[in-house]
Short mmCIF file of C-alpha atoms and ligand atoms in Angstrom, two decimals:
data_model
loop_
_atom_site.label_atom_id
_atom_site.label_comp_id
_atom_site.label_asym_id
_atom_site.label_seq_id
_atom_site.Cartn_x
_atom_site.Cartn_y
_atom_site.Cartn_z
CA UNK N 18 137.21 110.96 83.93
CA UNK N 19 133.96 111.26 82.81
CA UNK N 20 131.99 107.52 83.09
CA UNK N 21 130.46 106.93 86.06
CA UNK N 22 131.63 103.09 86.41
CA UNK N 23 130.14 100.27 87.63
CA UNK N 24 132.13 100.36 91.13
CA UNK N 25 132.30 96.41 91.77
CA UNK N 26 133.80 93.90 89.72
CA UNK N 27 132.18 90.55 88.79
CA UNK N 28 132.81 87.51 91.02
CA UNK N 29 129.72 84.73 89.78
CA UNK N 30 127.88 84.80 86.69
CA UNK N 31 124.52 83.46 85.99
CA UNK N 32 124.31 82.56 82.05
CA UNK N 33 121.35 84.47 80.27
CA UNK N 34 119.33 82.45 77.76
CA UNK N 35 118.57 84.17 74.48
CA UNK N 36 114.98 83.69 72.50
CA UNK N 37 114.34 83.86 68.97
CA UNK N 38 111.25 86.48 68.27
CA UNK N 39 109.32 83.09 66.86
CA UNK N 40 109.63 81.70 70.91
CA UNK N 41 108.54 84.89 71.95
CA UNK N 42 105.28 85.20 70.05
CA UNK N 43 104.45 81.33 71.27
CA UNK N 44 105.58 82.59 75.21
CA UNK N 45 103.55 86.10 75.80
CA UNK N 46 100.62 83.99 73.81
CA UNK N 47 100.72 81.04 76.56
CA UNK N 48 101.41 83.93 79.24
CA UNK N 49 98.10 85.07 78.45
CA UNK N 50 99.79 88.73 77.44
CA UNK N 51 100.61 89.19 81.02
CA UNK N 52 104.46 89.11 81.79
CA UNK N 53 104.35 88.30 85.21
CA UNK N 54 103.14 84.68 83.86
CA UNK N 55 106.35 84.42 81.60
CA UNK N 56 109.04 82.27 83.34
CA UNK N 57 112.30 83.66 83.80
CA UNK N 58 114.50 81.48 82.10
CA UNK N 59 112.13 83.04 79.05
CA UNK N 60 113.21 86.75 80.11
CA UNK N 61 116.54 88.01 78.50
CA UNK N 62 116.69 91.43 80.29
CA UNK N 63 114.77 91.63 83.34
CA UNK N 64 113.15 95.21 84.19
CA UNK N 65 110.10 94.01 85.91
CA UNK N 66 111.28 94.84 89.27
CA UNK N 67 114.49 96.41 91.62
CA UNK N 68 112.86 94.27 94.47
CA UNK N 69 115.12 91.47 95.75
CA UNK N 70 116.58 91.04 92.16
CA UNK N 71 119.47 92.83 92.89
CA UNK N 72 123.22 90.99 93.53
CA UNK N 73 124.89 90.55 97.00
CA UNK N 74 128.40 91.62 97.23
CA UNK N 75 131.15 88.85 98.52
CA UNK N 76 131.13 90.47 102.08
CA UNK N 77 126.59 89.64 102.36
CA UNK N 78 127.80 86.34 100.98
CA UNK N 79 130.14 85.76 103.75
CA UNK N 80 127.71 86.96 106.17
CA UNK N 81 125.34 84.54 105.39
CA UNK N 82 128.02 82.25 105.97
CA UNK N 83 128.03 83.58 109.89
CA UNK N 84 124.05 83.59 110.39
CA UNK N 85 123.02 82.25 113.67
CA UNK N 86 119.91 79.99 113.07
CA UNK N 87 118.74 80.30 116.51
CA UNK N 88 115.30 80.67 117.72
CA UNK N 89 115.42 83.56 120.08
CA UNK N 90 118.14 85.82 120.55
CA UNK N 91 120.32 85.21 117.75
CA UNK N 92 123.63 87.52 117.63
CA UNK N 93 122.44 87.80 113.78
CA UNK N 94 119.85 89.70 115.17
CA UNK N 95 121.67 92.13 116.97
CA UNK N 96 123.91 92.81 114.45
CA UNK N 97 121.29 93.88 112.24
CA UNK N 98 119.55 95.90 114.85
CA UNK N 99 122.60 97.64 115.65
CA UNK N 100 122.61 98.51 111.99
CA UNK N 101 119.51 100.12 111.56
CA UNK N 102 119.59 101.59 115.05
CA UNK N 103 122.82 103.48 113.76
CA UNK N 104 121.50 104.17 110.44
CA UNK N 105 117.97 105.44 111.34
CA UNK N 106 118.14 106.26 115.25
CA UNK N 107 115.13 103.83 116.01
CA UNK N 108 115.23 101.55 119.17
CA UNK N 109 112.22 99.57 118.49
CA UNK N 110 113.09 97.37 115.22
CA UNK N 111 110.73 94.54 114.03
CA UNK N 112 112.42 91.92 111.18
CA UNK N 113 109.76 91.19 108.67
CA UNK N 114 109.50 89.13 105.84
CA UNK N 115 109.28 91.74 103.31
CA UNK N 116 107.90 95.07 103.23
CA UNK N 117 104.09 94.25 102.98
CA UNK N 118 104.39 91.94 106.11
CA UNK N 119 105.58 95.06 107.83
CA UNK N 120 102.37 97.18 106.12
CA UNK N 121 99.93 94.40 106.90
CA UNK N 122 101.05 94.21 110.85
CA UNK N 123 100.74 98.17 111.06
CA UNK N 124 97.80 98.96 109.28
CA UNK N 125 95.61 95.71 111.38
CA UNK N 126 96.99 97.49 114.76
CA UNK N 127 95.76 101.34 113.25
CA UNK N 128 93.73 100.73 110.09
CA UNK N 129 89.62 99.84 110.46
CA UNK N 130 86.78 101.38 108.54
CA UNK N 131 86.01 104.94 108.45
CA UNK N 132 90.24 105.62 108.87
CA UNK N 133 92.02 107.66 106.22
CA UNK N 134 95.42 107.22 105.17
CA UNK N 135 97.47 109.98 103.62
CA UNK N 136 100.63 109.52 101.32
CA UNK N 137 102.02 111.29 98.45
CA UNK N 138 101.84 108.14 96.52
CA UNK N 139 100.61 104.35 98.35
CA UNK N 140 102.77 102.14 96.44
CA UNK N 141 99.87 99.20 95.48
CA UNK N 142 100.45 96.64 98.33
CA UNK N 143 100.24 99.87 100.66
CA UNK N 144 97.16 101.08 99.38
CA UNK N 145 95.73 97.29 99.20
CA UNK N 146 97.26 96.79 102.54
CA UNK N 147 94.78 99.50 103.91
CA UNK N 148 92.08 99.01 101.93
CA UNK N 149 92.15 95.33 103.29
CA UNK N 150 91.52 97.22 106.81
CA UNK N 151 88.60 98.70 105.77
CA UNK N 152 90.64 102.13 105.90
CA UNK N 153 90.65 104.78 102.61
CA UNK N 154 94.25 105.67 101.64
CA UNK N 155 94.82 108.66 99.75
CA UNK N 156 96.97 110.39 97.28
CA UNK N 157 98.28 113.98 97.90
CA UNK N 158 101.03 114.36 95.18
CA UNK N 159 102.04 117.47 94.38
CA UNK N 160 100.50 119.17 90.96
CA UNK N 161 103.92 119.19 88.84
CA UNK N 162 103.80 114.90 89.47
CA UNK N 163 100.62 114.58 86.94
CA UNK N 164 103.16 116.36 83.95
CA UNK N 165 105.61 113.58 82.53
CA UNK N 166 107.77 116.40 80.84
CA UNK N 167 108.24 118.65 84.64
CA UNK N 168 111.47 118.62 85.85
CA UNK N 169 110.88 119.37 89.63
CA UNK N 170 114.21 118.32 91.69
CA UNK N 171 111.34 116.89 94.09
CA UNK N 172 108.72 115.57 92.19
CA UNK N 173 108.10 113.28 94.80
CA UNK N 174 106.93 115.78 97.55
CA UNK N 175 104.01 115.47 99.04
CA UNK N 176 100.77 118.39 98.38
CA UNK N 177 101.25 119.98 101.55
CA UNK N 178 98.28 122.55 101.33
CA UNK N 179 96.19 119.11 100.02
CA UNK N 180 97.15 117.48 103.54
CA UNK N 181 96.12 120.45 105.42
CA UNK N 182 92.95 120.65 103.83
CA UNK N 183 92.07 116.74 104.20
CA UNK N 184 93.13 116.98 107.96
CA UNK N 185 90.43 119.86 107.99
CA UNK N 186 87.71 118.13 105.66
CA UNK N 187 87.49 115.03 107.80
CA UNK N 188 89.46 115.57 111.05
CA UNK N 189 92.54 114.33 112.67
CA UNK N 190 90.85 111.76 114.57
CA UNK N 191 89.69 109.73 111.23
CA UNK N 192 93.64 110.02 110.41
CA UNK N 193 96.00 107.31 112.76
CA UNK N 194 99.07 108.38 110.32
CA UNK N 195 100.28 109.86 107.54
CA UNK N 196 102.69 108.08 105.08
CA UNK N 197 105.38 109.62 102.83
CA UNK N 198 106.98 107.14 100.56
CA UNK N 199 110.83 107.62 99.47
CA UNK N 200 111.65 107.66 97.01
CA UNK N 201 108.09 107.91 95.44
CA UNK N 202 107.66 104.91 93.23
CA UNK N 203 104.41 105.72 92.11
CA UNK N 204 105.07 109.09 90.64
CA UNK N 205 108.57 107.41 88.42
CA UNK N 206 110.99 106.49 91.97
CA UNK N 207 111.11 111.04 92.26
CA UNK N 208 112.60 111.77 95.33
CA UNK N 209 111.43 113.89 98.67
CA UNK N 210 113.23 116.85 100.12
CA UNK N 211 113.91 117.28 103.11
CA UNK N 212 111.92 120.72 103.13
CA UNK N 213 108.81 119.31 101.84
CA UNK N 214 109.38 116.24 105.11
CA UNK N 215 109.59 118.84 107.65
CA UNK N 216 106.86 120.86 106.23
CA UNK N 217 104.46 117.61 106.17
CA UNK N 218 106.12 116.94 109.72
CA UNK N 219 104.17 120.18 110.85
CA UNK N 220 100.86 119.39 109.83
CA UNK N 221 101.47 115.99 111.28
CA UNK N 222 102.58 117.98 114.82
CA UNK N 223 99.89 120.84 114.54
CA UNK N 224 97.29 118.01 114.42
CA UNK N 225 98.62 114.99 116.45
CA UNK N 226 99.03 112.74 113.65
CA UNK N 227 101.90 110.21 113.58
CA UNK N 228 104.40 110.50 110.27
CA UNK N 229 105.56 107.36 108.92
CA UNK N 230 107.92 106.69 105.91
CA UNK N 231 107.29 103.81 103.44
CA UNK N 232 111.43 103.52 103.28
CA UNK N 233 111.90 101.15 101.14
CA UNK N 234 114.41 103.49 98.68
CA UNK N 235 115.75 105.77 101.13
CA UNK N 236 119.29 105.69 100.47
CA UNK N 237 118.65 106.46 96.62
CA UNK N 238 116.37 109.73 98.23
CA UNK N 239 118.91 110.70 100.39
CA UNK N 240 121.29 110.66 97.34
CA UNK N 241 118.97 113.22 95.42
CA UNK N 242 118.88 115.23 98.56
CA UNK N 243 122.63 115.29 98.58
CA UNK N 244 122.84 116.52 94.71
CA UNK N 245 119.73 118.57 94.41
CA UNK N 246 118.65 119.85 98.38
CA UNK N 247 120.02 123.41 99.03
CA UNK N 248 122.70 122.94 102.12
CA UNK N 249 123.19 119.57 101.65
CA UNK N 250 125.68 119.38 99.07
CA UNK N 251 128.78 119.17 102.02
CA UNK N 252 126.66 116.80 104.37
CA UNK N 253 127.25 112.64 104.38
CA UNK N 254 124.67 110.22 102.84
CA UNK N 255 124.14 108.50 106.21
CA UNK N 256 123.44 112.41 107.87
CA UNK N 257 120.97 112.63 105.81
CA UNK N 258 119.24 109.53 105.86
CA UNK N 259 119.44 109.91 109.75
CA UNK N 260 117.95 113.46 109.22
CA UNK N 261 114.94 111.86 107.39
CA UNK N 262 114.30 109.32 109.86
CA UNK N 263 114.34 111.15 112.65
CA UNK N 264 111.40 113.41 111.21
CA UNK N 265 109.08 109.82 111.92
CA UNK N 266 107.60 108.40 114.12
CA UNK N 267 108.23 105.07 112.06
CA UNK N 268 108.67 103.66 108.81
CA UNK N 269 107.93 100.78 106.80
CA UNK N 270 111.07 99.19 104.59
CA UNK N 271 111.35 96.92 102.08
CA UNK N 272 114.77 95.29 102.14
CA UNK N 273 114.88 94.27 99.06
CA UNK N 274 115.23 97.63 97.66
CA UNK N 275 118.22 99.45 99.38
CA UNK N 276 118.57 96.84 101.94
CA UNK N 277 120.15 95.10 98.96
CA UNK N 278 118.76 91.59 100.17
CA UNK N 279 116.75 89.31 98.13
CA UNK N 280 114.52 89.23 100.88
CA UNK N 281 113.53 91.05 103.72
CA UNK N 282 111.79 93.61 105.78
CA UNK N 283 111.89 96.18 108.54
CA UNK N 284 109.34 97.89 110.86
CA UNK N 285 110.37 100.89 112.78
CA UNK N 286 107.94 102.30 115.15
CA UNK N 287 108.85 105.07 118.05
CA UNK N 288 105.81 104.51 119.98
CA UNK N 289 106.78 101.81 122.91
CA UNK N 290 102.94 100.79 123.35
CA UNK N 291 102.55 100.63 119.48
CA UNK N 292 105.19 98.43 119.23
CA UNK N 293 104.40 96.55 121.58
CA UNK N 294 101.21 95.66 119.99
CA UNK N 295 103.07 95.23 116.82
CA UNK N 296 105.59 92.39 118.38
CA UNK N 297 102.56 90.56 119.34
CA UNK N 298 101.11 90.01 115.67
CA UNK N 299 104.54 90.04 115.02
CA UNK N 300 105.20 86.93 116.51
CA UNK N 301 101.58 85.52 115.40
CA UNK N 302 102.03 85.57 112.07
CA UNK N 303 105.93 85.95 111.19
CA UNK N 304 107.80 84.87 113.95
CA UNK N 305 109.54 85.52 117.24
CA UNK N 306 110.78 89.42 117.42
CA UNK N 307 114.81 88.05 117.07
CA UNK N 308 113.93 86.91 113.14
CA UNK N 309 109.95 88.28 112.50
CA UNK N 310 109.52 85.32 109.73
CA UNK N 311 113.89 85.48 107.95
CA UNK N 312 116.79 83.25 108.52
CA UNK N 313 119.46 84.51 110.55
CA UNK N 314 121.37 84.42 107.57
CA UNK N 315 119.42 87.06 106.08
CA UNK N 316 119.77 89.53 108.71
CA UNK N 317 123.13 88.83 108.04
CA UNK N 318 122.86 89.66 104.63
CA UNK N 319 120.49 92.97 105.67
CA UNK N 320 123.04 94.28 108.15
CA UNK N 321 125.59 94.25 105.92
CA UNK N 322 123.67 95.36 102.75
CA UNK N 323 122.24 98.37 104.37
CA UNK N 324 126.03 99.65 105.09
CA UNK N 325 126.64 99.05 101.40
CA UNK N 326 123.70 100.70 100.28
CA UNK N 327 124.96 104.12 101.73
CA UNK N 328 128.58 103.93 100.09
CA UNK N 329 128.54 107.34 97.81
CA UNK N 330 130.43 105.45 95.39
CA UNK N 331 127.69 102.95 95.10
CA UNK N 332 125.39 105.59 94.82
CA UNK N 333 126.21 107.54 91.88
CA UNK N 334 127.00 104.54 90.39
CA UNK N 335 123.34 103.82 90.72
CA UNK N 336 121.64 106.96 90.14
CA UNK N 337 123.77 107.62 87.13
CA UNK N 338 123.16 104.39 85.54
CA UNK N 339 119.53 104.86 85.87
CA UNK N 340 119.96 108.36 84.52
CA UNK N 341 121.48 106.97 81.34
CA UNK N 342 118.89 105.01 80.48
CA UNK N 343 116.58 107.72 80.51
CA UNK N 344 118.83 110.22 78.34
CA UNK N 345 118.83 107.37 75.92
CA UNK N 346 115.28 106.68 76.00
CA UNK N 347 114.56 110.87 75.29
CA UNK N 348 117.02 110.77 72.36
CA UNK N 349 114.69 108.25 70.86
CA UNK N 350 111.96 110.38 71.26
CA UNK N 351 110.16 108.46 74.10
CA UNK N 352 108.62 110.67 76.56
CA UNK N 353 109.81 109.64 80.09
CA UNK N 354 108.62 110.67 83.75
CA UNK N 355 111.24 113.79 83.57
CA UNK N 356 113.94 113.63 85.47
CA UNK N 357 114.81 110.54 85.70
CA UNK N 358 114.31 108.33 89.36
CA UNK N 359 116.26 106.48 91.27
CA UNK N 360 115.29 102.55 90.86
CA UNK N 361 113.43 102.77 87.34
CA UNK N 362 112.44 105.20 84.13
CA UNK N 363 109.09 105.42 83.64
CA UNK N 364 108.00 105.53 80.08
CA UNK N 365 104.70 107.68 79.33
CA UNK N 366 103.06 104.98 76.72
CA UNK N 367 99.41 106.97 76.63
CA UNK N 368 101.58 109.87 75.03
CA UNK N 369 103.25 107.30 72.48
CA UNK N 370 100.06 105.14 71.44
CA UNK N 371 97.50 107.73 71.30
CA UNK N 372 95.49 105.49 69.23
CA UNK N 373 95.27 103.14 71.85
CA UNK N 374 92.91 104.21 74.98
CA UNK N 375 93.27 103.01 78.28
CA UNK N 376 90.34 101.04 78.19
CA UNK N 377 92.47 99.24 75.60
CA UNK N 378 96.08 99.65 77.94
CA UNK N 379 98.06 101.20 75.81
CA UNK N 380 101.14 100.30 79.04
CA UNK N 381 101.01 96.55 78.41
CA UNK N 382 100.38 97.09 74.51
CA UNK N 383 104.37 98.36 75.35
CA UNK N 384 104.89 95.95 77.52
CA UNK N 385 104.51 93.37 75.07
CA UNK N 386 106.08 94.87 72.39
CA UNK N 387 109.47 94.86 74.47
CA UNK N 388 109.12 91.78 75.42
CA UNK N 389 108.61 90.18 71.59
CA UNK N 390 111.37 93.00 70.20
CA UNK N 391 113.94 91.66 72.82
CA UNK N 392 112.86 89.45 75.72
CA UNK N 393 112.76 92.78 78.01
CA UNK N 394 110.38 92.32 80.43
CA UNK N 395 109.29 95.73 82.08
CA UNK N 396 105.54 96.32 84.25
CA UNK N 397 102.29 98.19 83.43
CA UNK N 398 101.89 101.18 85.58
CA UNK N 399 98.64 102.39 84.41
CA UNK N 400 95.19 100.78 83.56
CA UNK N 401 95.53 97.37 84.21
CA UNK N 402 97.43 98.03 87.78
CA UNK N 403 94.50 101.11 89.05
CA UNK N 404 91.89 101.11 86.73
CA UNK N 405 88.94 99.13 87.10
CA UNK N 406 87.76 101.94 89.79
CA UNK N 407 85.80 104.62 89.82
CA UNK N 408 88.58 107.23 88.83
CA UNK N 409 91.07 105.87 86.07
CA UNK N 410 94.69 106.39 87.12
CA UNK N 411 96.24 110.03 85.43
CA UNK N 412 98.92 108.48 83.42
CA UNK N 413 99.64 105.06 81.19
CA UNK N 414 103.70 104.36 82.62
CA UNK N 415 105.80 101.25 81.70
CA UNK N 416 108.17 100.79 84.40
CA UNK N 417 111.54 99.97 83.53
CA UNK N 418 113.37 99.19 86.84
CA UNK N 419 116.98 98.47 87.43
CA UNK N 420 118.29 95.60 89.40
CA UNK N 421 120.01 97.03 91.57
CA UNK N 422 124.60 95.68 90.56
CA UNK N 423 123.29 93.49 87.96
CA UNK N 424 123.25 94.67 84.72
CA UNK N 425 126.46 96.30 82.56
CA UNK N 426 126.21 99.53 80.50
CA UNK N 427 125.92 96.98 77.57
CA UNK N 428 123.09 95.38 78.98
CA UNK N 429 121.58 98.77 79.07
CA UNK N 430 122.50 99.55 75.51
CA UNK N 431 120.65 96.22 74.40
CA UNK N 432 117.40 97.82 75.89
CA UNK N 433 118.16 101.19 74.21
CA UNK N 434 118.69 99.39 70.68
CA UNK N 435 115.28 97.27 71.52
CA UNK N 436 113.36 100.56 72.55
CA UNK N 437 114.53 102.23 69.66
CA UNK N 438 113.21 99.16 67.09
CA UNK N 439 110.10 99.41 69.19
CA UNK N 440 109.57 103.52 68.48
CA UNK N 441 110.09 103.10 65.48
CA UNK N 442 107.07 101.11 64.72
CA UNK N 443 104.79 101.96 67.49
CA UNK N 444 102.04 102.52 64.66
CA UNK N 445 101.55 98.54 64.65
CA UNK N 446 101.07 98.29 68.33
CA UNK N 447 97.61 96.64 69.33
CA UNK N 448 95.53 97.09 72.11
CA UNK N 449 93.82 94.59 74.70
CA UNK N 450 91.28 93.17 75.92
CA UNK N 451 91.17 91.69 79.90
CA UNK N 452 89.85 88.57 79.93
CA UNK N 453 90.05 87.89 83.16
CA UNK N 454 90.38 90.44 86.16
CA UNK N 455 91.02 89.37 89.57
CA UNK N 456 89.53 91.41 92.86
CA UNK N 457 92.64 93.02 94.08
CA UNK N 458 96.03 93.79 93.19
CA UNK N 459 95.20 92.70 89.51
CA UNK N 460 98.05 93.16 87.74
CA UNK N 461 99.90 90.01 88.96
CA UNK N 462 97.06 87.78 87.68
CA UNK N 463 94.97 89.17 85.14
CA UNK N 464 94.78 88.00 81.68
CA UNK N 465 95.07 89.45 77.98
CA UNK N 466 94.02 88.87 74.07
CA UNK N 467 95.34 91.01 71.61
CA UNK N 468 92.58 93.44 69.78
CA UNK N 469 93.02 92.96 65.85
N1 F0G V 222 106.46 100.25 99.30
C1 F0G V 222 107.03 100.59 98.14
C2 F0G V 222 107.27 102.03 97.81
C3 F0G V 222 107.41 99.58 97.24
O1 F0G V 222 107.98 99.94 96.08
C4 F0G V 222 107.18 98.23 97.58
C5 F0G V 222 107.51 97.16 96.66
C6 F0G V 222 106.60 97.93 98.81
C7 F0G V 222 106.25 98.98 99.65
C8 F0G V 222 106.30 96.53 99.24
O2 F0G V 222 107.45 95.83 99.56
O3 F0G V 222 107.49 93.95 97.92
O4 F0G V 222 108.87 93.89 99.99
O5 F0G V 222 106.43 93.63 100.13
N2 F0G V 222 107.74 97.38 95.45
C9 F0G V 222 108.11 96.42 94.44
C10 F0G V 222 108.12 97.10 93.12
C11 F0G V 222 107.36 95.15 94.46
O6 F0G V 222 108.25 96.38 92.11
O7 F0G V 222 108.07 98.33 93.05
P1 F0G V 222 107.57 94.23 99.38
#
């Protein structure tokens, strides 16, 4: 057998509500050209994000079912700490209500002005996250990341010789940690080996610097490293991920990526006093340390995603259906962020709408042109979500990412068919014009007119 099937069948169904182009036009108008102002009941195919969109299986629906909605010490609580104790190797494990919650509380306790954070790609509310501190956080991808067309197995590594020579520029003590994210979202959801961990684990040792992971897609990395990692072909997803957590000293995580929750968040730190510290804003400004700002019926649903989110089944499932839509997207004629990731393809809309510079976002010139062609809504990754500083960002991307068990191969198709329409008259494209740009994370709020 050759197709890689959807390995679930489909229990509930929430009805999709289709737009005629005429709607459309009247929506992104009123949405000021920026999609993340469109409502969803407006959105046909949904590629803005794989964070908490994705669909709970019947077992994280029973779960929820069993959450125990008690203040302190609530056996919903253990169970998910028993989880992610077994699946990462971590004792001290903080419940947060998403990913940035978990950022925010670690970079007050080691962020502060004059402190420089290393990562081969901050993911935006990382980067704003230390930036709020008064810290610097800093970039260190390797060289084939900045080439749409390079096929590197591990495009997501981290510049190891760039880490040693920041660590030597300013000095370990301006450094409290280093992050790695996995997989990279930033540089198109590429994945980290294992190699290029330990080697950035090194540094980290040779220089007394603490290595975090920004988590948040780790099973979907640990499924590259299975396919693509010399020796690791014979080992078992959750070895692996174990094998990459126990190179940290902690990690940030998301849920709502491979913890398969619609909402939700981990901290992981090794350090007992550092934790310690981190339970105390915990509790300050999420909640008590049994349920850090959730229900108990979402650690529930946690526990039991993140044992799902290993499956190898699942996994191929999801890599490969990611995979397709990039093939199809290349037959086009579309350059993509080569090979495909994990959670999203990337498409490289400065290379298609040359005409259009990034002063004029040629991203959410594509952006909108999905969205009228079909209802697709997909994200800038380029001018409008970095620019604005001194050094514009290297690349114009449109993010298409996957929900993660939501959409059919037909679905998929739909976007192809749209994308196609869309290449083939990329000549009328238009640029824009931001007519309104708010201070930080700008992207969510800012707003658009069409250039004639
Ligand atoms: N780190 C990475 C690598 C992420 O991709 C995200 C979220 C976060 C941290 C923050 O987590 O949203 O739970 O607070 N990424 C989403 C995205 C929003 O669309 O890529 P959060």
């Amino acid at each position: 057998m050759k197709t890689i099937i959807e390995p679930f069948r489909i229990k509930a169904v929430e009805p999709l509500r289709m737009t005629t182009r005429e709607e459309r036009e009247g929506i992104l108008r009123d949405a000021h050209f920026n999609v993340f102002n469109i409502r969803s009941r407006d959105v046909l195919i949904d590629l803005l994000t794989d964070s908490g969109t994705g669909a709970m299986s019947s077992l994280q629906w029973a779960a929820i079912m069993r959450g125990d909605e008690s203040y302190a010490g609530a056996e919903s609580f253990f169970r998910f700490r028993d989880v992610v104790r077994d699946l990462t190797g971590f004792d001290h494990i903080l419940p947060t209500h998403q990913g940035r919650a978990a950022e925010r509380i670690l970079f007050e306790l080691v962020g502060g002005p004059r402190k420089i954070v290393p990562n081969n790609n901050h993911f935006d509310t990382t980067r704003a996250n230390i930036e709020h501190s008064g810290a610097e956080a800093v970039d260190l991808p390797i060289a084939e990341a900045a080439d749409p067309a390079n096929r590197h197995p591990f495009k997501g590594n981290m510049d190891v010789a760039k880490l040693e020579a920041l660590v030597a520029r300013v000095g370990a003590d301006r450094i409290p940690l280093c992050m790695v994210t996995v997989t990279n979202n930033s540089a198109g959801g590429q994945p980290v080996s294992l190699e290029n961990l330990r080697a950035v684990r090194a540094v980290c040792d040779r220089h007394g610097i603490p290595l975090f992971l920004d988590a948040c897609r780790f099973a979907e990395n640990a499924f590259f490293i299975k396919r693509r990692e010399r020796g690791y072909q014979e080992r078992g997803i959750r070895d692996i991920v174990r094998e990459m957590f126990e190179l940290a000293d902690g990690a940030t995580i998301s849920a709502k990526k491979d913890g398969l929750v619609n909402i939700g968040g981990i901290l992981l730190i090794r350090d007992e006093a550092l934790a310690q510290r981190a339970d105390a804003l915990l509790i300050l400004t999420e909640g008590f340390v049994t349920y850090g700002g959730l229900a108990g019926r979402d650690l529930e649903a946690m526990a039991q995603g993140l044992e799902e989110v290993v499956l190898e089944d699942y996994l191929a499932y999801r890599i490969r259906s990611t995979e397709y839509l990039g093939e199809r997207l290349l037959r086009i004629g579309y350059q993509i962020v080569e090979p495909p990731g994990g959670h999203a393809i990337y498409i490289d809309a400065g290379g298609l709408l040359p005409r259009i510079p990034p002063a004029q976002f040629p991203g959410q010139a594509l952006v909108c042109a999905l969205y009228r062609a079909a209802g697709i809504r997909s994200v800038e990754v380029g001018s409008v979500m970095f620019g604005g500083k001194d050094t514009p960002p290297p690349l114009e991307l449109v993010r298409l990412a996957i929900p993660r068990r939501v959409y059919t191969q037909s679905h998929i198709d739909y976007v192809v068919e749209a994308a196609a329409e869309v290449y083939a008259r990329r000549a009328e494209l238009r640029g824009l014009r931001m007519t309104h740009e708010p201070p930080f994370l700008r992207h969510f709020t800012a707003t658009f007119e069409e250039l004639a």
